[in-house]
C-alpha positions in Angstrom: 47.6 23.7 170.8 45.6 25.0 174.0 44.3 21.4 174.6 45.9 18.3 173.1 43.9 16.2 170.6 42.7 13.0 171.0 41.9 12.1 167.3 42.2 14.3 163.8 41.3 13.4 160.6 42.2 15.4 157.5 44.8 17.2 155.6 48.3 17.7 157.5 51.6 20.1 156.2 55.2 17.7 155.6 55.5 18.1 159.7 52.4 15.8 160.1 50.6 18.9 161.8 46.9 19.2 160.9 46.8 21.7 157.6 43.9 22.2 155.7 40.6 21.0 156.4 39.7 18.7 159.3 38.0 17.3 161.9 39.6 16.9 165.4 38.9 16.3 169.2 40.2 17.2 172.2 40.7 16.0 175.7 38.5 18.3 177.1 35.8 16.6 174.4 35.9 19.9 172.1 35.2 19.3 168.3 36.4 21.4 165.6 35.4 20.9 162.3 36.8 23.9 160.2 40.4 24.6 158.7 43.9 24.7 160.5 47.0 26.0 159.7 50.2 24.4 161.1 48.9 22.3 163.7 45.8 25.0 164.8 42.1 25.5 164.5 43.3 29.0 162.0 40.2 29.7 159.8 36.5 29.5 159.3 34.8 26.1 161.4 32.9 25.0 163.9 33.4 24.2 167.7 31.0 21.6 169.6 32.3 22.0 173.1 32.0 19.5 175.4 29.6 21.8 177.5 26.7 21.8 174.6 27.7 25.1 174.1 28.0 25.9 170.1 30.7 28.7 168.1 30.5 28.9 164.1 33.0 31.3 162.9 36.8 32.2 162.9 40.2 31.2 164.7 43.5 32.2 164.4 45.4 29.8 166.3 43.7 28.2 168.3 41.6 31.0 169.5 38.1 32.5 168.7 39.3 35.6 167.1 36.9 37.7 164.4 33.0 37.3 162.9 31.5 34.8 164.8 28.4 33.5 166.3 28.6 31.6 170.4 25.8 29.5 171.3 25.0 28.5 175.2 24.3 24.8 175.9 22.5 23.7 178.6 23.1 25.1 182.2 22.0 29.0 183.3 23.0 30.3 180.2 20.6 27.8 178.1 20.3 30.0 174.8 22.0 33.0 175.5 24.3 34.2 172.1 26.7 35.6 171.1 27.2 37.6 167.4 29.4 39.9 166.6 33.1 40.8 166.7 35.6 38.4 169.1 39.5 39.0 169.6 42.1 36.2 171.3 39.0 34.7 172.7 37.2 37.0 174.2 34.4 39.2 173.0 35.7 42.6 171.1 34.1 45.4 169.2 30.2 45.4 167.6 28.2 42.7 168.4 24.5 41.3 169.3 24.1 39.5 172.6 20.8 37.8 172.9 19.1 36.5 176.5 18.2 33.0 176.4 14.7 32.2 178.9 14.7 33.3 182.0 13.9 36.9 183.2 16.1 38.4 180.2 14.2 36.5 177.8 15.0 38.3 174.5 16.6 41.1 175.2 18.7 42.0 172.9 22.0 43.9 173.6 24.1 46.3 170.6 27.2 47.0 171.1 
């Protein structure tokens, strides 16, 4: 796992690893509610990060991957949203980035 789990509630495989639907909280305080496979967040779900950010979409082996929407919480990027394709935890491919409050408020980048 990218970080160790502090708690987990949900389905498990024969080895006792998170597998199927469940809810986890890791050592960083991040909470994933969704699908797991062999101990990793894997499939569709929602991650609420300890810093207030939120991700809704797909993960593969604990990394953001596929289609998803990432919304920045409190801080200098508050309200910024990226919705589109991801690969290995990074924005990759087609997507739309919308700026929240600030000098570029409401500006949209599509690429």
